[in-house]
Amino acid sequence: MGQKVLIIGGVAGGATAAARLRRLDENAEIIIIERGQYVSYANCGLPYYIGGTIRNKNNLTLQNPQGFKERFNIEVRINNEALAINRKSKTVQIKDINTNEVYEESYDKLILSPGAKPLVPPIDGITIDEVFTLRNIPDTYKISDFIKNNSPKSALIIGGGFIGLEMAENLSHKGIDVSLAEMSDHIMSASLDFDTAAIVHTYMQYNGINLYLNNAVKSIKKQTNSSGNLTITMANGENLTADMIILSAGVRPESDLAKSCGLELNKIGAIVVNEHMQTSDNDIYAVGDAIEITNFINGKRCNVPLAGPANKQARIAADNIYGINSVYKGVQGSAILKLFDMSIASTGLNESQIKQLGIDYDKVVTISPSHATYYPGASSMTVKTIFNKENGRILGAQIVGFDGVDKRIDVLATAIRAKMTGFDLTELELAYAPPFSSAKDPVNMAGYIIENIMNGIVKQVHWHDIPLLAENNDYILLDVRTPYEVSQGKITGSINIELDSLRQNLDRLDKSKKIIVHCQSGVRSYYAARILMEHGFDAYNLSGGYGFYSIVV
């Protein structure tokens, strides 16, 4: 008989660890303890069941206890809650929720996969029946049943993270008027910077989502009136009404069990593990949303509750229990979100994280077509690539667009994992045909611009530099778009000389001043900056162009 491995918690981490361990060791005794009634389910798909995209509730359940037993010879005890861990005797006290029986189960090795619990802010009225959180299948059915039975006309979502945005879309698909309140100045602040998020803000409002940024909910009161059953008072004193509320203010590690048995935790309560997923007790491993791990890029310790890393950690824990010396090399936070028809993706570090580290960095913003523009259906994507100014190494990327966002973020995520630089991006040979890409892929284009900046071929400024430059007599703001484009909107104080007539109008520009050049996307202005630099001007290109500037500002 092999080792006896007890696993507390199913879903991504626990179920994956169990299946991997069985594939390695046919003789191990493996038991999963799950306090809920579902051991393995598609928690990332829950919002789409509520919205009606996923219609069959059975599709949410990936595996059941009987299936685990038949295929993997793994015992799954659902509706069983782990109450306490005795590390000295290597036993777990467990309660059968159905019978209230309390019993003990021994282990040789223990894997903790408790996940994370929704963060509930101290809001007056947060516990009323019309306020919902979304963590598991019962939560999903509860929300779905409420919508079916009560036909709510309006909903407020508290929090602008992944679940908040996915629920905004899916409630909107149900014909519900949706508002979203976020304490930060932009949504998805853990992944996106303000400037890329601004594109999403505009798109959300275009799709009828009411946004309340830099604003927190102060209280919720239930009352029956013609415009909504709930009155919500915001921190700024404004009152909103809604028929239901989705609480999506973030999550916290569910580590009470680990804490009670004396395992090491960090400041936010995440379980501290080493590169082998071992806790401070060598016979206890932990995986998933409840653990502290290392950021691959900066080496700092962090907590990143994502399904992809959880699955990798589970595999590594199982390997090490079996005897394979697998190592988890860190997380980089690659993620993507669908919002109506838009794709929002990020990988690596964002600017706020990099600033905290004191790294000398820069960024390029490129507006690229998803595929060759002469082939029907091309759409633009905004690619923000952040790099180390010292060596050009890629530190992070954010992409907002429609078609083709997923494959570009995956290429950039791979580039970060391989510690590649902007110079390396120029050399990537990526698949090309007109329906799929351009001969110069958006990833290549980001690399070309980084290469130009690193080699001094072009200098740049960013949208946040413009207000200061516009008031400085040492600078000229030059718009090289067509007169028609300028008539649709311009940067105050700029002068217009169209690119194709620039060479004939150089005498209109003062060589003693710095020339800040911009077009709609940054491409024509790059050409203009090169012309000016070749003629002895001190020229700078506006990264992302007027199109990006106008959305952000």
Coordinates of C-alpha atoms in Angstrom, one line a residue:
M1 CA 0.0 0.0 0.0
G2 CA 1.3 3.4 -0.9
Q3 CA 1.0 6.7 0.9
K4 CA -2.3 8.0 2.3
V5 CA -2.9 11.5 0.9
L6 CA -5.7 13.6 2.3
I7 CA -6.8 16.6 0.2
I8 CA -9.0 19.3 1.7
G9 CA -10.9 21.2 -1.0
G10 CA -11.7 20.3 -4.6
V11 CA -12.3 22.5 -7.6
A12 CA -9.1 23.4 -9.6
G13 CA -6.4 22.8 -7.0
G14 CA -7.6 19.8 -5.0
A15 CA -9.1 17.8 -7.9
T16 CA -6.1 18.4 -10.1
A17 CA -3.6 17.3 -7.4
A18 CA -5.6 14.2 -6.8
A19 CA -5.8 13.2 -10.5
R20 CA -2.1 13.9 -11.0
L21 CA -1.1 11.9 -8.0
R22 CA -3.2 8.9 -9.1
R23 CA -1.6 9.0 -12.5
L24 CA 1.8 8.8 -10.8
D25 CA 1.0 6.3 -8.0
E26 CA -1.6 3.6 -8.5
N27 CA -1.1 2.4 -4.9
A28 CA -1.7 5.7 -3.1
E29 CA -4.8 6.0 -1.0
I30 CA -6.3 9.4 -2.0
I31 CA -9.2 11.0 -0.3
I32 CA -10.8 14.4 -1.1
I33 CA -12.7 16.2 1.6
E34 CA -15.1 18.8 0.2
R35 CA -17.6 20.7 2.4
G36 CA -19.8 21.6 -0.6
Q37 CA -21.8 19.3 -2.7
Y38 CA -19.6 19.8 -5.8
V39 CA -16.1 18.5 -6.0
S40 CA -15.0 19.8 -9.4
Y41 CA -16.8 22.5 -11.3
A42 CA -16.1 25.3 -13.8
N43 CA -16.1 28.3 -11.5
C44 CA -14.9 30.6 -14.2
G45 CA -18.0 29.7 -16.2
L46 CA -20.5 30.7 -13.5
P47 CA -21.4 34.2 -14.7
Y48 CA -22.1 32.8 -18.2
Y49 CA -24.7 30.4 -16.8
I50 CA -26.4 33.4 -15.1
G51 CA -26.4 35.3 -18.4
G52 CA -27.7 32.3 -20.4
T53 CA -24.7 31.7 -22.6
I54 CA -24.2 28.3 -20.8
R55 CA -27.7 26.9 -20.6
N56 CA -27.2 23.4 -19.2
K57 CA -26.3 23.4 -15.6
N58 CA -24.7 20.0 -15.9
N59 CA -22.0 21.6 -18.1
L60 CA -20.8 23.4 -15.0
T61 CA -19.9 20.2 -13.2
L62 CA -16.6 18.7 -14.5
Q63 CA -16.5 15.6 -12.4
N64 CA -18.6 14.0 -9.6
P65 CA -17.6 11.6 -6.7
Q66 CA -18.8 8.6 -8.7
G67 CA -16.7 9.6 -11.7
F68 CA -13.6 10.1 -9.5
K69 CA -14.0 6.7 -8.0
E70 CA -14.6 4.9 -11.3
R71 CA -11.9 6.6 -13.3
F72 CA -9.2 7.4 -10.7
N73 CA -10.1 5.2 -7.8
I74 CA -10.2 8.3 -5.6
E75 CA -12.6 8.6 -2.7
V76 CA -14.5 11.9 -2.7
R77 CA -16.5 12.9 0.4
I78 CA -18.7 15.8 -0.4
N79 CA -20.7 17.6 2.3
N80 CA -17.8 16.9 4.6
E81 CA -16.1 19.8 6.4
A82 CA -12.5 19.7 7.8
L83 CA -12.7 21.3 11.3
A84 CA -9.2 21.0 12.6
I85 CA -5.7 19.6 11.8
N86 CA -3.6 17.9 14.4
R87 CA -0.1 18.1 13.0
K88 CA 1.5 16.0 15.8
S89 CA -0.8 13.0 15.3
K90 CA -1.2 13.8 11.5
T91 CA -5.0 13.6 11.7
V92 CA -7.8 15.8 10.5
Q93 CA -11.1 16.2 12.4
I94 CA -14.0 16.1 9.9
K95 CA -17.7 16.7 10.2
D96 CA -20.2 15.0 8.0
I97 CA -22.6 17.8 7.3
N98 CA -25.5 15.5 6.4
T99 CA -25.3 13.5 9.7
N100 CA -23.4 15.9 12.0
E101 CA -21.1 13.0 12.8
V102 CA -17.6 14.2 13.7
Y103 CA -14.7 11.8 12.9
E104 CA -10.9 11.7 12.4
E105 CA -9.0 10.8 9.3
S106 CA -5.2 10.2 9.4
Y107 CA -2.8 11.2 6.6
D108 CA 0.8 10.7 5.5
K109 CA 0.6 13.8 3.4
L110 CA -2.0 16.5 3.4
I111 CA -2.8 19.0 0.6
L112 CA -4.8 22.2 1.4
S113 CA -6.8 23.7 -1.4
P114 CA -9.4 25.9 0.5
G115 CA -9.6 28.6 -2.1
A116 CA -10.6 32.2 -1.4
K117 CA -13.7 33.8 0.1
P118 CA -15.4 37.0 -1.1
L119 CA -14.3 40.1 0.7
V120 CA -17.3 41.6 2.4
P121 CA -16.7 45.3 3.1
P122 CA -18.2 47.0 6.2
I123 CA -21.2 48.4 4.5
D124 CA -24.4 49.0 6.5
G125 CA -27.1 46.7 5.0
I126 CA -24.6 44.4 3.2
T127 CA -26.3 41.2 4.6
I128 CA -29.8 41.8 3.2
D129 CA -31.3 39.1 0.9
E130 CA -30.9 41.0 -2.3
V131 CA -27.1 41.2 -2.0
F132 CA -25.3 38.3 -3.6
T133 CA -21.8 37.0 -3.9
L134 CA -20.6 34.6 -6.6
R135 CA -18.1 32.0 -5.5
N136 CA -19.6 28.6 -6.3
I137 CA -22.5 26.7 -7.9
P138 CA -25.0 27.2 -5.1
D139 CA -24.3 31.0 -5.3
T140 CA -25.0 30.8 -9.1
Y141 CA -28.3 29.0 -8.7
K142 CA -29.3 31.5 -6.0
I143 CA -28.7 34.5 -8.3
S144 CA -30.3 32.8 -11.3
D145 CA -33.4 31.8 -9.3
F146 CA -33.7 35.3 -7.9
I147 CA -33.7 36.8 -11.4
K148 CA -36.2 34.2 -12.6
N149 CA -38.6 34.7 -9.8
N150 CA -38.3 38.4 -9.2
S151 CA -37.6 39.9 -12.7
P152 CA -35.3 42.6 -11.4
K153 CA -35.1 45.7 -13.6
S154 CA -31.8 47.1 -12.2
A155 CA -28.7 45.9 -10.5
L156 CA -25.7 47.4 -8.9
I157 CA -22.3 45.6 -9.0
I158 CA -19.9 46.6 -6.2
G159 CA -16.3 46.1 -7.5
G160 CA -14.8 46.3 -10.9
G161 CA -12.6 43.2 -11.0
F162 CA -13.1 40.1 -13.3
I163 CA -16.3 38.8 -11.7
G164 CA -17.7 42.3 -11.5
L165 CA -17.2 43.0 -15.2
E166 CA -18.4 39.5 -16.3
M167 CA -21.5 39.9 -14.2
A168 CA -22.1 43.3 -15.7
E169 CA -22.2 41.8 -19.2
N170 CA -24.3 38.8 -18.2
L171 CA -26.9 40.7 -16.2
S172 CA -27.1 43.1 -19.2
H173 CA -27.8 40.2 -21.4
K174 CA -30.8 39.4 -19.2
G175 CA -32.2 42.8 -19.9
I176 CA -31.2 44.3 -16.5
D177 CA -30.1 47.9 -16.2
V178 CA -26.6 47.6 -14.7
S179 CA -24.5 50.1 -12.7
L180 CA -21.0 49.4 -11.4
A181 CA -19.4 51.1 -8.4
E182 CA -15.6 51.0 -8.0
M183 CA -13.5 52.6 -5.2
S184 CA -10.5 53.0 -7.5
D185 CA -10.3 55.5 -10.4
H186 CA -10.4 52.7 -12.8
I187 CA -11.7 49.1 -13.2
M188 CA -9.4 46.0 -13.1
S189 CA -6.8 48.0 -11.1
A190 CA -4.9 44.8 -10.2
S191 CA -4.2 44.2 -13.9
L192 CA -4.7 47.4 -15.9
D193 CA -3.3 50.9 -15.6
F194 CA -5.6 53.8 -15.8
D195 CA -4.9 54.6 -19.4
T196 CA -5.8 51.2 -20.8
A197 CA -8.8 50.9 -18.5
A198 CA -10.1 54.2 -19.8
I199 CA -10.7 52.5 -23.2
V200 CA -12.8 49.9 -21.3
H201 CA -14.7 52.6 -19.4
T202 CA -15.8 54.2 -22.7
Y203 CA -16.9 50.8 -24.1
M204 CA -18.9 49.9 -21.0
Q205 CA -20.8 53.2 -21.1
Y206 CA -21.4 52.6 -24.8
N207 CA -23.0 49.3 -23.9
G208 CA -25.2 50.9 -21.3
I209 CA -23.3 50.2 -18.1
N210 CA -23.4 53.1 -15.6
L211 CA -20.0 53.6 -14.0
Y212 CA -19.4 55.2 -10.6
L213 CA -15.6 55.4 -10.2
N214 CA -13.7 56.8 -7.2
N215 CA -16.8 56.0 -5.3
A216 CA -17.6 53.5 -2.6
V217 CA -21.0 52.3 -1.3
K218 CA -21.7 53.6 2.2
S219 CA -25.0 51.9 3.0
I220 CA -27.8 49.8 1.5
K221 CA -31.4 50.1 2.6
K222 CA -34.4 48.0 1.6
Q223 CA -37.6 49.8 0.7
T224 CA -40.4 49.2 -1.8
N225 CA -40.8 52.0 -4.4
S226 CA -41.4 52.4 -8.1
S227 CA -37.8 52.7 -9.1
G228 CA -36.1 49.9 -7.1
N229 CA -36.3 47.9 -3.9
L230 CA -32.9 49.0 -2.6
T231 CA -31.6 52.5 -1.9
I232 CA -27.8 52.7 -2.1
T233 CA -26.0 55.7 -0.6
M234 CA -22.6 56.4 -2.1
A235 CA -19.7 57.9 -0.2
N236 CA -20.1 61.2 -2.1
G237 CA -23.7 61.4 -0.9
E238 CA -25.4 60.4 -4.1
N239 CA -28.3 57.9 -3.8
L240 CA -28.8 55.1 -6.3
T241 CA -31.6 52.5 -6.6
A242 CA -31.4 48.9 -7.6
D243 CA -33.4 45.7 -7.3
M244 CA -30.3 43.5 -6.6
I245 CA -26.7 43.9 -5.8
I246 CA -23.7 41.7 -6.7
L247 CA -20.8 42.0 -4.3
S248 CA -17.5 41.7 -6.2
A249 CA -15.1 43.6 -4.0
G250 CA -12.3 41.1 -4.2
V251 CA -11.4 37.9 -2.3
R252 CA -9.2 36.9 0.7
P253 CA -7.5 33.6 1.3
E254 CA -9.6 31.1 3.2
S255 CA -6.9 30.0 5.5
D256 CA -8.6 29.7 8.9
L257 CA -7.9 25.9 9.1
A258 CA -4.2 26.6 8.3
K259 CA -4.0 29.3 10.9
S260 CA -5.6 27.3 13.6
C261 CA -3.0 24.5 13.3
G262 CA -0.1 27.0 13.4
L263 CA 1.0 27.0 9.8
E264 CA 2.9 30.1 8.7
L265 CA 0.7 32.8 7.0
N266 CA 1.6 36.2 5.5
K267 CA 0.1 39.6 6.4
I268 CA -3.1 39.0 4.4
G269 CA -3.6 35.5 5.7
A270 CA -2.2 33.6 2.7
I271 CA -0.5 30.3 3.4
V272 CA 3.3 30.6 3.0
V273 CA 4.7 27.8 0.8
N274 CA 8.1 27.1 -0.8
E275 CA 8.9 26.3 -4.4
H276 CA 7.7 22.7 -3.9
M277 CA 4.3 23.9 -2.5
Q278 CA 5.3 22.8 1.0
T279 CA 4.0 24.8 3.9
S280 CA 5.9 25.4 7.1
D281 CA 5.1 21.7 7.9
N282 CA 6.9 19.4 5.5
D283 CA 4.0 16.9 5.4
I284 CA 1.4 19.6 4.5
Y285 CA 1.2 21.2 1.0
A286 CA -1.0 24.0 -0.1
V287 CA -2.2 25.2 -3.6
G288 CA -4.5 27.7 -5.2
D289 CA -6.1 30.9 -4.2
A290 CA -5.1 30.6 -0.5
I291 CA -1.4 30.6 -0.8
E292 CA 1.5 33.1 -1.0
I293 CA 3.7 32.6 -4.0
T294 CA 6.6 34.3 -5.8
N295 CA 6.2 36.8 -8.7
F296 CA 8.2 35.4 -11.6
I297 CA 9.4 38.9 -12.8
N298 CA 10.4 40.7 -9.6
G299 CA 10.9 37.8 -7.2
K300 CA 8.5 39.4 -4.6
R301 CA 6.0 37.4 -2.6
C302 CA 2.4 37.8 -3.6
N303 CA -1.1 36.2 -3.8
V304 CA -2.6 35.7 -7.2
P305 CA -6.0 33.9 -7.2
L306 CA -6.1 32.6 -10.8
A307 CA -7.2 29.2 -12.1
G308 CA -4.2 28.6 -14.4
P309 CA -1.6 29.0 -11.6
A310 CA -3.7 26.9 -9.2
N311 CA -3.7 23.9 -11.7
K312 CA 0.1 24.2 -12.1
Q313 CA 0.7 24.4 -8.3
A314 CA -1.5 21.3 -7.8
R315 CA 0.5 19.3 -10.3
I316 CA 3.8 20.3 -8.6
A317 CA 2.5 19.4 -5.1
A318 CA 1.5 16.0 -6.4
D319 CA 4.8 15.5 -8.1
N320 CA 6.7 16.3 -4.9
I321 CA 4.6 14.0 -2.8
Y322 CA 5.3 11.2 -5.2
G323 CA 9.0 12.0 -5.3
I324 CA 9.5 14.1 -8.4
N325 CA 11.5 17.3 -7.6
S326 CA 9.1 19.7 -9.4
V327 CA 9.5 23.4 -8.8
Y328 CA 7.1 26.3 -9.1
K329 CA 9.0 29.2 -10.7
G330 CA 6.5 31.9 -10.0
V331 CA 3.4 33.6 -11.3
Q332 CA 3.2 36.4 -13.7
G333 CA -0.6 37.0 -13.6
S334 CA -1.6 36.4 -17.2
A335 CA -5.3 37.0 -17.6
I336 CA -8.0 37.8 -20.2
L337 CA -11.6 38.9 -19.9
K338 CA -14.4 39.0 -22.4
L339 CA -16.7 42.0 -22.0
F340 CA -19.5 42.0 -24.6
D341 CA -17.4 41.8 -27.8
M342 CA -14.3 43.3 -26.3
S343 CA -11.2 41.4 -25.1
I344 CA -9.2 42.8 -22.2
A345 CA -5.9 41.1 -21.4
S346 CA -2.8 41.6 -19.3
T347 CA 0.4 39.8 -18.3
G348 CA 3.3 40.7 -16.1
L349 CA 3.6 43.9 -14.1
N350 CA 1.6 47.1 -14.5
E351 CA 3.0 50.6 -14.0
S352 CA 1.9 51.0 -10.5
Q353 CA 3.6 47.7 -9.5
I354 CA 6.8 48.7 -11.3
K355 CA 6.9 52.1 -9.7
Q356 CA 6.8 50.5 -6.3
L357 CA 9.9 48.5 -7.2
G358 CA 11.8 51.5 -8.3
I359 CA 12.6 50.1 -11.7
D360 CA 13.6 52.6 -14.4
Y361 CA 11.0 51.7 -17.1
D362 CA 9.3 53.1 -20.2
K363 CA 6.3 51.9 -22.2
V364 CA 5.1 52.0 -25.8
V365 CA 1.5 52.2 -26.9
T366 CA 0.7 50.8 -30.3
I367 CA -2.6 50.8 -32.2
S368 CA -2.4 47.8 -34.5
P369 CA -5.0 46.0 -36.7
S370 CA -6.0 42.5 -35.8
H371 CA -5.1 41.3 -39.3
A372 CA -4.3 42.8 -42.7
T373 CA -6.6 45.8 -43.2
Y374 CA -7.4 44.9 -46.8
Y375 CA -8.9 41.6 -45.6
P376 CA -12.5 42.2 -44.4
G377 CA -13.2 42.4 -40.7
A378 CA -10.0 43.9 -39.3
S379 CA -10.3 45.8 -36.0
S380 CA -7.8 47.8 -34.0
M381 CA -6.3 46.7 -30.7
T382 CA -4.4 48.9 -28.3
V383 CA -1.2 47.3 -27.1
K384 CA 0.7 48.7 -24.1
T385 CA 4.1 47.1 -23.6
I386 CA 6.2 48.0 -20.6
F387 CA 9.9 47.5 -20.6
N388 CA 13.1 48.0 -18.6
K389 CA 14.9 51.1 -19.9
E390 CA 18.3 49.6 -19.0
N391 CA 18.2 46.4 -21.0
G392 CA 14.8 46.5 -22.9
R393 CA 13.5 43.4 -21.0
I394 CA 9.7 43.1 -21.3
L395 CA 8.1 43.6 -17.8
G396 CA 4.4 43.7 -18.7
A397 CA 1.8 44.1 -21.3
Q398 CA -1.9 45.1 -21.6
I399 CA -4.1 44.7 -24.6
V400 CA -7.6 46.0 -25.2
G401 CA -9.4 45.2 -28.5
F402 CA -11.6 42.7 -30.2
D403 CA -10.2 40.0 -32.5
G404 CA -6.8 38.5 -31.9
V405 CA -6.1 39.9 -28.5
D406 CA -5.8 36.5 -26.9
K407 CA -3.0 35.2 -29.1
R408 CA -0.9 38.4 -28.8
I409 CA -1.1 38.4 -25.0
D410 CA 0.0 34.8 -25.0
V411 CA 3.0 35.6 -27.2
L412 CA 3.9 38.5 -24.8
A413 CA 3.4 36.3 -21.8
T414 CA 5.7 33.7 -23.3
A415 CA 8.2 36.5 -24.0
I416 CA 8.2 37.6 -20.4
R417 CA 8.6 34.0 -19.2
A418 CA 11.6 33.7 -21.5
K419 CA 13.0 37.0 -20.2
M420 CA 13.0 38.4 -23.7
T421 CA 13.6 42.0 -24.7
G422 CA 12.0 44.4 -27.2
F423 CA 14.9 43.5 -29.5
D424 CA 13.8 39.8 -29.3
L425 CA 10.2 40.7 -30.2
T426 CA 11.4 42.1 -33.5
E427 CA 12.8 38.7 -34.4
L428 CA 9.8 36.5 -33.6
E429 CA 8.6 34.7 -36.7
L430 CA 4.8 34.6 -36.1
A431 CA 2.3 32.9 -38.4
Y432 CA 0.9 35.2 -41.0
A433 CA -1.9 35.2 -43.6
P434 CA -4.2 38.1 -44.3
P435 CA -7.2 36.7 -42.3
F436 CA -5.1 36.2 -39.2
S437 CA -2.4 38.8 -38.9
S438 CA -0.2 41.3 -40.7
A439 CA 3.2 40.7 -42.1
K440 CA 4.4 42.9 -39.2
D441 CA 2.5 41.4 -36.3
P442 CA 1.3 43.7 -33.5
V443 CA 3.9 42.0 -31.2
N444 CA 6.6 42.7 -33.8
M445 CA 5.5 46.3 -34.0
A446 CA 5.8 46.8 -30.2
G447 CA 9.3 45.4 -30.5
Y448 CA 10.3 47.7 -33.4
I449 CA 9.3 50.7 -31.4
I450 CA 11.1 49.6 -28.3
E451 CA 14.2 48.9 -30.4
N452 CA 13.9 52.4 -32.0
I453 CA 13.7 54.0 -28.5
M454 CA 16.5 52.0 -27.1
N455 CA 18.7 52.9 -30.1
G456 CA 17.8 56.5 -30.0
I457 CA 16.1 56.5 -33.4
V458 CA 13.0 58.1 -31.9
K459 CA 12.1 59.8 -28.6
Q460 CA 8.7 59.8 -27.2
V461 CA 6.3 61.5 -24.7
H462 CA 3.1 60.1 -23.2
W463 CA -0.4 61.4 -22.7
H464 CA 0.3 62.4 -19.1
D465 CA 3.2 64.7 -20.3
I466 CA 1.0 66.8 -22.6
P467 CA -0.7 69.1 -20.0
L468 CA 2.8 70.2 -18.8
L469 CA 4.2 70.6 -22.2
A470 CA 1.3 72.6 -23.5
E471 CA 2.0 75.3 -21.0
N472 CA 5.8 75.4 -21.8
N473 CA 7.0 77.9 -24.4
D474 CA 10.0 75.6 -25.0
Y475 CA 7.7 73.1 -26.8
I476 CA 5.6 73.1 -30.0
L477 CA 2.7 70.6 -30.3
L478 CA 2.6 69.6 -33.9
D479 CA -0.4 67.7 -35.3
V480 CA 0.4 66.0 -38.6
R481 CA -3.1 64.6 -39.3
T482 CA -5.4 65.8 -42.1
P483 CA -7.4 69.0 -41.6
Y484 CA -10.6 66.9 -41.5
E485 CA -9.2 64.7 -38.6
V486 CA -8.2 67.9 -36.8
S487 CA -11.7 69.3 -37.2
Q488 CA -13.0 66.3 -35.3
G489 CA -10.9 67.0 -32.2
K490 CA -7.5 68.3 -31.3
I491 CA -5.1 69.0 -28.5
T492 CA -5.5 72.6 -27.3
G493 CA -2.5 74.7 -28.4
S494 CA -1.4 72.4 -31.2
I495 CA -0.6 73.5 -34.7
N496 CA -1.5 71.5 -37.8
I497 CA 0.9 70.6 -40.6
E498 CA -0.2 67.5 -42.5
L499 CA 2.5 64.8 -42.8
D500 CA 2.6 64.9 -46.6
S501 CA 3.4 68.6 -46.7
L502 CA 5.7 68.7 -43.7
R503 CA 9.0 68.9 -45.7
Q504 CA 7.6 72.0 -47.5
N505 CA 6.7 73.7 -44.3
L506 CA 9.8 73.2 -42.1
D507 CA 10.4 76.9 -42.0
R508 CA 7.2 77.3 -39.9
L509 CA 8.9 75.5 -37.0
D510 CA 11.4 76.9 -34.6
K511 CA 14.5 74.7 -34.3
S512 CA 15.3 76.2 -30.8
K513 CA 12.2 74.4 -29.5
K514 CA 11.3 70.8 -28.8
I515 CA 8.7 69.5 -31.3
I516 CA 6.0 67.1 -29.9
V517 CA 4.5 65.4 -32.9
H518 CA 1.3 63.4 -32.9
C519 CA -1.2 61.8 -35.4
Q520 CA -4.2 59.6 -34.7
S521 CA -2.3 56.4 -33.7
G522 CA 1.4 57.3 -33.6
V523 CA 2.5 55.9 -36.9
R524 CA 2.4 59.0 -39.2
S525 CA 3.9 61.0 -36.3
Y526 CA 6.8 58.6 -36.1
Y527 CA 7.5 59.3 -39.8
A528 CA 7.2 63.0 -39.1
A529 CA 9.5 62.8 -36.1
R530 CA 12.1 61.1 -38.3
I531 CA 11.8 63.8 -40.9
L532 CA 12.3 66.5 -38.3
M533 CA 15.2 64.8 -36.6
E534 CA 17.0 64.3 -40.0
H535 CA 16.6 68.1 -40.5
G536 CA 18.1 69.0 -37.2
F537 CA 14.9 69.3 -35.0
D538 CA 14.6 67.9 -31.5
A539 CA 11.4 65.9 -32.1
Y540 CA 9.4 63.6 -29.9
N541 CA 6.5 61.3 -30.8
L542 CA 3.3 61.1 -28.7
S543 CA 2.9 57.4 -27.9
G544 CA -0.5 56.0 -28.9
G545 CA -1.3 59.2 -30.8
Y546 CA -4.3 61.5 -30.4
G547 CA -6.7 58.6 -30.4
F548 CA -5.3 57.1 -27.2
Y549 CA -4.8 60.6 -25.7
S550 CA -8.4 61.7 -26.3
I551 CA -9.9 58.5 -24.7
V552 CA -7.7 58.7 -21.6
V553 CA -7.8 62.5 -21.1

